[in-house]
Amino acid sequence: MVEFLVRMNNAITTPNFSLNSLVNAGRMDIACRCISNAIFLSYSIRKNVKIYINLNGPPNPPVTICFDSNNLKNVTPDERNIGSHIRIALKKVKEDMEMKSEPGITVSKKSFEELIKEKSKNNFDLYYLTKNGKDIRNFEFGENSLFILGDHKGIPKKTEIFLEKFVKDKISLGKIEYLASACISIVHYEIDRKKY
């Protein structure tokens, strides 16, 4: 299973946002593009991929939404469609309970830190994508890998310090800083080229 965790600094935690203005919902457009790039191929959906979007904006953070490619229904790659599924999930948030929003989509009040601790206990190798890491082409990834990245503002320093206790390694995609959604595509490409 290949998994991604994107920490969104300001993406709002209410369903009251316009699908015509995802940028103004704390950059929900970035979350939607990351989901699209994680899940979709040109003419199909990837198998065995999950992406967690960790929302930390107002009014009631944190909220974590998971899209599981093996079980998704009626989700298409465009931002508006994905944004509509995020809105549905945000309407179903309950304290201290993970809820199934739709097939293949769950929502919870899990914090970024809680999810990292949970994954580290469940036989996942955790990798933090940062330009100061080791070249991705020097790695062979195991069966269960979680790739951690931030939005356009990156991951706060305090959170980076927390991550150091849990990540197997820091990985770099090169000296250029790419969009978060592009980073996900590059990780898939590097894994795919070793598999096929």
Short mmCIF file of C-alpha atoms in Angstrom, two decimals, residues 2-175:
data_model
loop_
_atom_site.label_atom_id
_atom_site.label_comp_id
_atom_site.label_asym_id
_atom_site.label_seq_id
_atom_site.Cartn_x
_atom_site.Cartn_y
_atom_site.Cartn_z
CA VAL A 2 1.33 3.42 -0.97
CA GLU A 3 -0.08 6.19 1.19
CA PHE A 4 0.27 9.96 1.31
CA LEU A 5 -0.36 12.40 4.13
CA VAL A 6 -0.69 16.08 3.25
CA ARG A 7 -0.74 18.57 6.10
CA MET A 8 -2.86 21.56 5.10
CA ASN A 9 -2.10 24.58 7.28
CA ASN A 10 -5.18 26.71 6.60
CA ALA A 11 -7.73 24.53 4.75
CA ILE A 12 -11.05 25.16 6.46
CA THR A 13 -12.86 22.56 8.55
CA THR A 14 -16.42 23.51 7.67
CA PRO A 15 -18.44 22.36 4.64
CA ASN A 16 -19.51 25.97 4.02
CA PHE A 17 -17.20 26.76 1.14
CA SER A 18 -17.87 27.42 -2.52
CA LEU A 19 -16.78 24.90 -5.14
CA ASN A 20 -16.22 27.93 -7.38
CA SER A 21 -13.66 29.37 -4.96
CA LEU A 22 -11.60 26.53 -3.48
CA VAL A 23 -8.59 28.85 -3.22
CA ASN A 24 -10.50 30.96 -0.69
CA ALA A 25 -11.27 27.93 1.49
CA GLY A 26 -7.72 27.93 2.89
CA ARG A 27 -6.31 26.59 -0.39
CA MET A 28 -8.64 23.61 -0.59
CA ASP A 29 -7.69 23.56 -4.29
CA ILE A 30 -4.28 22.17 -3.28
CA ALA A 31 -5.95 19.38 -1.28
CA CYS A 32 -8.14 18.49 -4.29
CA ARG A 33 -5.19 18.39 -6.71
CA CYS A 34 -3.19 16.21 -4.29
CA ILE A 35 -6.08 13.75 -4.06
CA SER A 36 -6.45 13.67 -7.84
CA ASN A 37 -2.74 13.05 -8.44
CA ALA A 38 -2.57 10.38 -5.73
CA ILE A 39 -5.57 8.38 -6.92
CA PHE A 40 -6.00 8.76 -10.67
CA LEU A 41 -4.19 7.48 -13.74
CA SER A 42 -5.00 8.66 -17.27
CA TYR A 43 -7.95 6.32 -17.77
CA SER A 44 -8.40 4.60 -14.43
CA ILE A 45 -7.99 4.67 -10.66
CA ARG A 46 -4.79 3.40 -9.09
CA LYS A 47 -5.10 0.36 -6.84
CA ASN A 48 -3.77 0.17 -3.26
CA VAL A 49 -3.38 3.90 -2.65
CA LYS A 50 -4.67 6.00 0.23
CA ILE A 51 -4.31 9.72 0.72
CA TYR A 52 -4.96 11.51 3.99
CA ILE A 53 -5.69 15.22 3.89
CA ASN A 54 -5.12 16.77 7.33
CA LEU A 55 -7.04 20.07 7.58
CA ASN A 56 -5.91 22.59 10.21
CA GLY A 57 -7.91 25.71 9.37
CA PRO A 58 -10.91 27.28 11.12
CA PRO A 59 -13.36 26.80 12.67
CA ASN A 60 -12.71 23.43 14.32
CA PRO A 61 -9.35 21.79 13.50
CA PRO A 62 -8.02 19.22 13.11
CA VAL A 63 -9.97 17.12 10.61
CA THR A 64 -8.45 14.26 8.60
CA ILE A 65 -10.15 12.95 5.46
CA CYS A 66 -8.97 9.71 3.84
CA PHE A 67 -9.58 8.68 0.22
CA ASP A 68 -9.00 4.93 -0.36
CA SER A 69 -8.59 4.12 -4.06
CA ASN A 70 -9.73 0.50 -3.66
CA ASN A 71 -13.22 1.49 -2.55
CA LEU A 72 -14.00 4.84 -4.18
CA LYS A 73 -17.22 5.36 -6.14
CA ASN A 74 -18.42 8.38 -8.13
CA VAL A 75 -15.22 10.39 -7.66
CA THR A 76 -13.65 12.01 -10.72
CA PRO A 77 -10.27 13.76 -11.06
CA ASP A 78 -11.53 17.35 -11.31
CA GLU A 79 -11.17 19.75 -8.38
CA ARG A 80 -14.87 20.63 -8.12
CA ASN A 81 -15.92 16.97 -7.90
CA ILE A 82 -13.28 16.17 -5.26
CA GLY A 83 -14.19 19.37 -3.40
CA SER A 84 -17.82 18.22 -3.29
CA HIS A 85 -16.78 14.94 -1.65
CA ILE A 86 -14.69 16.85 0.91
CA ARG A 87 -17.77 18.96 1.72
CA ILE A 88 -19.85 15.81 2.24
CA ALA A 89 -17.17 14.40 4.56
CA LEU A 90 -17.00 17.63 6.59
CA LYS A 91 -20.75 17.40 7.22
CA LYS A 92 -20.20 14.01 8.90
CA VAL A 93 -17.38 14.86 11.33
CA LYS A 94 -17.97 13.59 14.87
CA GLU A 95 -15.76 13.95 17.92
CA ASP A 96 -13.72 10.86 18.85
CA MET A 97 -15.12 8.74 16.01
CA GLU A 98 -13.99 7.87 12.52
CA MET A 99 -16.97 8.07 10.18
CA LYS A 100 -17.54 6.57 6.75
CA SER A 101 -18.60 9.47 4.59
CA GLU A 102 -19.07 7.67 1.26
CA PRO A 103 -17.58 4.50 -0.26
CA GLY A 104 -13.81 4.80 0.09
CA ILE A 105 -13.92 8.08 2.06
CA THR A 106 -13.63 8.40 5.84
CA VAL A 107 -13.39 11.43 8.09
CA SER A 108 -12.17 11.84 11.66
CA LYS A 109 -10.93 14.40 14.16
CA LYS A 110 -7.47 12.80 14.14
CA SER A 111 -4.61 15.23 14.37
CA PHE A 112 -1.54 15.01 12.15
CA GLU A 113 0.45 13.75 15.14
CA GLU A 114 -2.10 11.06 16.04
CA LEU A 115 -2.08 9.72 12.50
CA ILE A 116 1.74 9.63 12.39
CA LYS A 117 1.85 7.66 15.66
CA GLU A 118 -0.84 5.27 14.43
CA LYS A 119 0.95 4.58 11.13
CA SER A 120 4.33 4.09 12.81
CA LYS A 121 2.77 1.31 14.95
CA ASN A 122 1.17 -0.40 11.94
CA ASN A 123 4.25 -1.57 10.03
CA PHE A 124 4.46 1.47 7.76
CA ASP A 125 7.74 3.04 6.69
CA LEU A 126 7.29 6.80 7.03
CA TYR A 127 9.14 9.15 4.66
CA TYR A 128 9.17 12.94 4.89
CA LEU A 129 9.46 14.72 1.54
CA THR A 130 11.82 17.69 1.92
CA LYS A 131 14.39 19.29 -0.36
CA ASN A 132 17.06 18.63 2.29
CA GLY A 133 16.54 14.86 2.20
CA LYS A 134 18.30 12.04 0.37
CA ASP A 135 17.69 11.48 -3.34
CA ILE A 136 14.52 9.42 -3.90
CA ARG A 137 16.33 7.34 -6.52
CA ASN A 138 18.56 5.85 -3.82
CA PHE A 139 15.61 4.14 -2.12
CA GLU A 140 13.82 0.83 -2.49
CA PHE A 141 10.43 1.21 -0.84
CA GLY A 142 8.74 -1.59 1.08
CA GLU A 143 5.18 -2.81 0.75
CA ASN A 144 3.71 -0.21 3.10
CA SER A 145 5.09 3.29 2.69
CA LEU A 146 3.62 6.60 3.86
CA PHE A 147 4.93 9.78 2.21
CA ILE A 148 4.45 12.95 4.25
CA LEU A 149 4.36 16.43 2.76
CA GLY A 150 3.03 19.90 3.39
CA ASP A 151 0.99 22.39 1.40
CA HIS A 152 2.33 25.62 -0.17
CA LYS A 153 3.42 26.83 3.29
CA GLY A 154 5.26 23.62 4.13
CA ILE A 155 5.30 21.82 7.45
CA PRO A 156 5.86 23.99 10.55
CA LYS A 157 9.25 23.66 12.28
CA LYS A 158 7.69 22.30 15.49
CA THR A 159 5.95 19.57 13.47
CA GLU A 160 9.19 18.77 11.63
CA ILE A 161 10.90 18.20 14.99
CA PHE A 162 8.04 15.88 16.00
CA LEU A 163 8.42 13.95 12.71
CA GLU A 164 12.10 13.20 13.34
CA LYS A 165 11.11 10.65 16.00
CA PHE A 166 8.97 8.65 13.56
CA VAL A 167 10.23 8.91 9.99
CA LYS A 168 12.45 6.25 8.49
CA ASP A 169 14.12 8.85 6.28
CA LYS A 170 13.87 12.27 4.68
CA ILE A 171 13.51 12.13 0.91
CA SER A 172 14.32 14.77 -1.68
CA LEU A 173 12.91 15.05 -5.21
CA GLY A 174 15.75 17.37 -6.19
CA LYS A 175 16.73 21.00 -5.68
#
